[in-house]
C-alpha positions as MATLAB code, in Angstrom:
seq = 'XXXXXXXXXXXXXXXXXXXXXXXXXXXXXXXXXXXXXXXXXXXXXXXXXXXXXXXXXXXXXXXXXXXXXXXXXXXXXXXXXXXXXXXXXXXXXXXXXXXXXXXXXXXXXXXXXXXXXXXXXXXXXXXXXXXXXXXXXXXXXXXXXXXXXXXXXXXXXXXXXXXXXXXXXXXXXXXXXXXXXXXXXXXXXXXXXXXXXXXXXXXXXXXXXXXXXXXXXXXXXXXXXXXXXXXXXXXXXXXXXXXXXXXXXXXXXXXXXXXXXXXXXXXXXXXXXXXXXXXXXXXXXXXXXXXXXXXXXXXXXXXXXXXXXXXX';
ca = [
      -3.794   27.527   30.022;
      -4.418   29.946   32.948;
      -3.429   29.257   36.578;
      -5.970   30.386   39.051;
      -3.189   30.621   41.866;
      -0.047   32.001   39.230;
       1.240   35.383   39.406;
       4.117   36.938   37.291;
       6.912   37.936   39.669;
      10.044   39.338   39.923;
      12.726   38.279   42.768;
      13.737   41.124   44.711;
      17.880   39.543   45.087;
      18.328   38.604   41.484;
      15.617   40.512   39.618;
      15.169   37.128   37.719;
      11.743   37.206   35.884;
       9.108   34.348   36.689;
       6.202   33.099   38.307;
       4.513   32.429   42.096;
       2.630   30.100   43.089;
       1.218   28.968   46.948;
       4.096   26.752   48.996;
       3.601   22.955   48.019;
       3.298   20.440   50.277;
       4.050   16.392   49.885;
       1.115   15.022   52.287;
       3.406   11.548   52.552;
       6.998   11.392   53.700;
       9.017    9.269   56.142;
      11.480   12.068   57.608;
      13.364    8.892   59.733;
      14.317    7.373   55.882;
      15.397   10.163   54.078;
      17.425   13.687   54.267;
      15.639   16.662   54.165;
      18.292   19.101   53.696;
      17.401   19.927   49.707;
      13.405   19.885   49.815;
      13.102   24.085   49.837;
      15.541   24.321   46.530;
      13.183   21.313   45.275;
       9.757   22.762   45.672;
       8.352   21.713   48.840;
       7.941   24.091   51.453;
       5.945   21.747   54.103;
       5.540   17.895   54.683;
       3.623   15.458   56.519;
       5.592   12.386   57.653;
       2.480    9.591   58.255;
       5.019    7.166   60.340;
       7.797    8.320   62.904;
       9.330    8.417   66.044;
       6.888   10.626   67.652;
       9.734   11.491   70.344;
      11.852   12.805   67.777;
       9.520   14.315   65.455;
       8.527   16.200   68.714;
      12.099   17.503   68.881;
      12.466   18.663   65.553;
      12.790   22.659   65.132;
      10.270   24.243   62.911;
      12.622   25.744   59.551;
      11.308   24.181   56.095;
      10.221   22.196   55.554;
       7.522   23.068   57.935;
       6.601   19.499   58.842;
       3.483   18.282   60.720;
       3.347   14.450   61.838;
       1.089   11.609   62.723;
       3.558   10.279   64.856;
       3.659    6.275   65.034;
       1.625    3.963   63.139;
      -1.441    2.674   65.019;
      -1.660   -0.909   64.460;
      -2.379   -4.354   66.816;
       0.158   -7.160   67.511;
       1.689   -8.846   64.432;
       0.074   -5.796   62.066;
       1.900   -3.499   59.584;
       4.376   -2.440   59.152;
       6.079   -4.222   62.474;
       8.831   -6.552   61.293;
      10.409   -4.377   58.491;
      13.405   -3.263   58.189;
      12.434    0.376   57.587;
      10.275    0.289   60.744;
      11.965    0.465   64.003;
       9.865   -0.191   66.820;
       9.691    3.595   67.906;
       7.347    4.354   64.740;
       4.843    1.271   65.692;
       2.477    1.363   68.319;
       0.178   -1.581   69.296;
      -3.479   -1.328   69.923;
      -4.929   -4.404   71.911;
      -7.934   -3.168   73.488;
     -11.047   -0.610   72.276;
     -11.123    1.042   75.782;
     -11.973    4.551   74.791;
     -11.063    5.663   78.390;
      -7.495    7.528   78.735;
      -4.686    5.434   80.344;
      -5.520    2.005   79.647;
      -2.604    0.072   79.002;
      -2.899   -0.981   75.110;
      -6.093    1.026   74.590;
      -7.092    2.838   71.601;
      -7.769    6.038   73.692;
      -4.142    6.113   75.030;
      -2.091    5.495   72.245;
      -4.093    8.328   70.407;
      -3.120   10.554   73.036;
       0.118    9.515   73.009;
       0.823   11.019   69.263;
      -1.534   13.717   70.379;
       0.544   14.693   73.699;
       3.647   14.339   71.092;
       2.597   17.590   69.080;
       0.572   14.995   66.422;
      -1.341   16.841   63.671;
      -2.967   13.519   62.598;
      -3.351   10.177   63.729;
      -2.326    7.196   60.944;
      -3.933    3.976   61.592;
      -2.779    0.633   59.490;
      -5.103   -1.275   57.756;
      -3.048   -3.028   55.691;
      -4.806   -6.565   55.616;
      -2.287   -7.929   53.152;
       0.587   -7.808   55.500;
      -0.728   -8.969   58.261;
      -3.489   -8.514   61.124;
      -5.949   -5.573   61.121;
      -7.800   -3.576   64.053;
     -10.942   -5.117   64.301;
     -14.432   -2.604   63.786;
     -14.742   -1.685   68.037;
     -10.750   -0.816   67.644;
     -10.969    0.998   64.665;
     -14.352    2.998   65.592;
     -12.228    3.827   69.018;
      -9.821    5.115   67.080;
     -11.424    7.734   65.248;
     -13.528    8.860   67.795;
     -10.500    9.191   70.072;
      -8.846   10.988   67.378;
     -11.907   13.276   67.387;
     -12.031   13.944   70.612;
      -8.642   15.441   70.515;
      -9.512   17.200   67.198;
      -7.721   15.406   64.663;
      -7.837   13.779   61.483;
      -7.525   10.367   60.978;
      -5.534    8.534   57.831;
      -5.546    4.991   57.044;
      -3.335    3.056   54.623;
      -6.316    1.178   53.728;
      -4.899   -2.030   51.367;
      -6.310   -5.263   51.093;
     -10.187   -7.114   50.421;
     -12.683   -4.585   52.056;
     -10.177   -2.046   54.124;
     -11.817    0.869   51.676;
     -15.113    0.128   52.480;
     -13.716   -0.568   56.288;
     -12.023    2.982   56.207;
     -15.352    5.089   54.779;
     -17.831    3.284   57.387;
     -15.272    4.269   60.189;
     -15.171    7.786   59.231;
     -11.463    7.711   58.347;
     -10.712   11.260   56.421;
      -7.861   10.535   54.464;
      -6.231    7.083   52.551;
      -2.362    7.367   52.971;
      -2.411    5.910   49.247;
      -4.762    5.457   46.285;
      -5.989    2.168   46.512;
      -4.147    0.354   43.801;
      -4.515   -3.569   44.987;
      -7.973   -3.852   43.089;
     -10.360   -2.132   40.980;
     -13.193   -0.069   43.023;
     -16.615    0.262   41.893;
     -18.368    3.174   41.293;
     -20.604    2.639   44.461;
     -17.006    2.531   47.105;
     -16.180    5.391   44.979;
     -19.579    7.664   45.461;
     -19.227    6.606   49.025;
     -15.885    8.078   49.489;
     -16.923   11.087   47.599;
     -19.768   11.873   49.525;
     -18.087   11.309   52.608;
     -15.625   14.425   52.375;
     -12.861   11.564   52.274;
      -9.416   12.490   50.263;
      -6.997   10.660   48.740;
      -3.137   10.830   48.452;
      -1.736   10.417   45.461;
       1.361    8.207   45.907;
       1.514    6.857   42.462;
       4.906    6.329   41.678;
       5.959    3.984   43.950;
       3.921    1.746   42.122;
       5.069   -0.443   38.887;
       2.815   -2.387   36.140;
      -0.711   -3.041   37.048;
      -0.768   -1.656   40.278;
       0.294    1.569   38.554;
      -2.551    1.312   36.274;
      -5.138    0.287   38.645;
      -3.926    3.227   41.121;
      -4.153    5.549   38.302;
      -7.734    4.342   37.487;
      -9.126    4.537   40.725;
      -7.689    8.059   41.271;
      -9.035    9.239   37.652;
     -12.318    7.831   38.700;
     -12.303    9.490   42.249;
     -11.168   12.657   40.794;
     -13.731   12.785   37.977;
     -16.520   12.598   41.239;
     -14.979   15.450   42.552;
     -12.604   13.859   45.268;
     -10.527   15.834   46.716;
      -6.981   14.517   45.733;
      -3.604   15.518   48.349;
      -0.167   15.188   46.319;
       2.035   12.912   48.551;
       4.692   10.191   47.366;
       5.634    8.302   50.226;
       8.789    9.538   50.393;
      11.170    6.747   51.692;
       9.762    4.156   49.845;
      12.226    3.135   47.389;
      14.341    5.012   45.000;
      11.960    8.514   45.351;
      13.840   11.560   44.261;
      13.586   14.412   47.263;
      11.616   17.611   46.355;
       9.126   17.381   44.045;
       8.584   14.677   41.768;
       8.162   15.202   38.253;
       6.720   11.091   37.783;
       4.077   11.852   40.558;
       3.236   14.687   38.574;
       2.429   13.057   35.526;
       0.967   10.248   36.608;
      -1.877   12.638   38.862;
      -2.051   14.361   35.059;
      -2.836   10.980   33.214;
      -4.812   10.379   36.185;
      -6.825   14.143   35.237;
      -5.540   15.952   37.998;
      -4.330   18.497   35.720;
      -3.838   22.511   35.516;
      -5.752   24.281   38.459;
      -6.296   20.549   39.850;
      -2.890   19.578   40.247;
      -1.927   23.528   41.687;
      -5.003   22.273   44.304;
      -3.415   19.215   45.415;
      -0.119   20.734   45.561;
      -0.941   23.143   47.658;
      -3.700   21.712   50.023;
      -2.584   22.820   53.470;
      -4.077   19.400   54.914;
      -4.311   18.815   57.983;
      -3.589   22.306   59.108;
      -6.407   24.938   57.523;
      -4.489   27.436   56.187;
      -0.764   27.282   54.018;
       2.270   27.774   55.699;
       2.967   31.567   56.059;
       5.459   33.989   54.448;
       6.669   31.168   51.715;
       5.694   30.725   47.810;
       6.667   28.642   45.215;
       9.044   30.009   42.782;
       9.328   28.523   38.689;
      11.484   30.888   36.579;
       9.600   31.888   33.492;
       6.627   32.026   32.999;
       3.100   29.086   33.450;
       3.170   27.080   30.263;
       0.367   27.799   27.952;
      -0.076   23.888   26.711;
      -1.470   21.643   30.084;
       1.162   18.635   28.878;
       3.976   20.783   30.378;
       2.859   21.294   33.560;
       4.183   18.531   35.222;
       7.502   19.306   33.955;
       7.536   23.459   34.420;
       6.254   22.214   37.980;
       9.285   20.197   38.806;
      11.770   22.824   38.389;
      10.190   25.093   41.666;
      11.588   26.197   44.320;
      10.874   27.313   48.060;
      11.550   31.364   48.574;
      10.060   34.172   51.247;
       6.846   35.634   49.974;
       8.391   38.988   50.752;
      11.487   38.171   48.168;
       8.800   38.535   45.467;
       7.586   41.354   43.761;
       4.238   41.024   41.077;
       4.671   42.507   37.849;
       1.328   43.802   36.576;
];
């Protein structure tokens, strides 16, 4: 096996022999639930938390991981995720009227700008019709487009009878999760393809068939040439900080695997390029048998580009 990406590498420090790869990135945390202290000796250089304080994401200094933020969850009164216990009302804001014009009280234009004015990278919108109320179509279109207008991105956890189809007619970029409440058909699936739409991962917070049905859907999405985002939620139950080595192998038995797996690693989503002067670090050198991968993955860490030196 051959990694596109993979150089052979010495470290400047220790002179320890290995091999560099481009800074990973988990595309799903919760910063507010978690400590970040031990993600650069884990593997992850940069994050995305899709559901925070906005206030005091704002406040956070930029040191690694590099994180970039949606802010709070867009949702309307008695929606998800208000009423948990992991969801203080700081991360929740309510939408309860499609106004597209800034400063209406409840409107979708002005809670956009809110994350935006907050330093948000993305905007996360809940349409998680299982637990609860949904934006209706005029709220959900207002959304986007306000999100457009101030140049973002928009992500969607997108769970529940017809929220996929919901998210790709609105224009909605990125699922927070692979869908993994139901089977989708091969038409949802070309839809999402075609629309430029990606998907992350977050397959091991999942158990039993809602593992396997994730899995499917993602295999099936991936085999159309969707563009997949490694991301686990981080958070959400008993998730080991840094990179996960069960993500990893279920995006491999999903066929995200070898140059795939490097690609949804290291998407720089939502910003358009990687974070600058950092690179992944695995002593040794790439395993030559795929099956590893996941494993020689898990052992990375975060260093300064400039620490390296390439061995020809």
């Amino acid at each position: 096996m051959t990694l596109a990406a993979a150089w052979p590498v010495r470290r400047s420090l220790t002179a320890e022999a290995g091999t560099a790869l481009p800074p990973f990135i988990d595309h799903h945390v919760h910063l507010h639930l978690i400590d970040a202290s031990s993600f650069a000796r884990r593997g992850i250089a940069a994050v995305v938390d899709l559901g925070g304080d906005p206030v005091d994401l704002a406040r956070r200094g930029d040191g690694i991981p590099h994180v970039r933020y949606a802010g709070a969850f867009l949702t309307v009164p008695g929606g998800y995720p208000q009423g948990r216990s992991w969801a203080p009302a700081s991360i929740v804001c309510e939408v309860t009227d499609a106004s597209s014009h800034p400063g209406v009280p409840g409107g979708a234009r002005t809670a956009v700008d809110a994350q935006a004015d907050a330093g948000a990278a993305v905007i996360k919108v809940a349409l998680h019709a299982d637990a609860g109320p949904v934006p209706d179509d005029p709220t959900l279109a207002a959304i986007v487009a306000a999100a457009r207008a101030r140049g973002l991105a928009v992500v969607a956890h997108a769970q529940g009878p017809g929220q996929v189809e919901r998210a790709i007619d609105a224009g909605v970029d990125v699922l927070a999760h692979t869908p993994a409440d139901a089977p989708l058909s091969r038409r949802v699936l070309a839809r999402a393809v075609a629309a430029g739409q990606a998907w992350i991962s977050t397959l091991d917070i999942h158990r039993g068939a809602a593992r396997e049905r994730a899995i499917a859907n993602l295999r099936a999405f991936a085999a159309r040439g969707g563009r997949v985002l490694y991301g686990t939620d981080l958070g959400n139950g008993d998730l080991p900080v840094g990179l996960n080595r069960r993500e990893l192998l279920a995006l491999h038995e999903a066929g995200v695997r070898g140059d795939r797996l490097i690609e949804a690693l290291s998407d720089p989503w939502p910003a358009a390029a990687p974070t600058a002067g950092l690179s992944t670090f695995i002593p040794g050198p790439a395993p030559t048998d795929p099956d590893d991968l996941a494993t020689w993955l898990s052992r990375g860490t975060v260093v300064a580009t400039e620490e390296l030196a390439r061995v020809d």
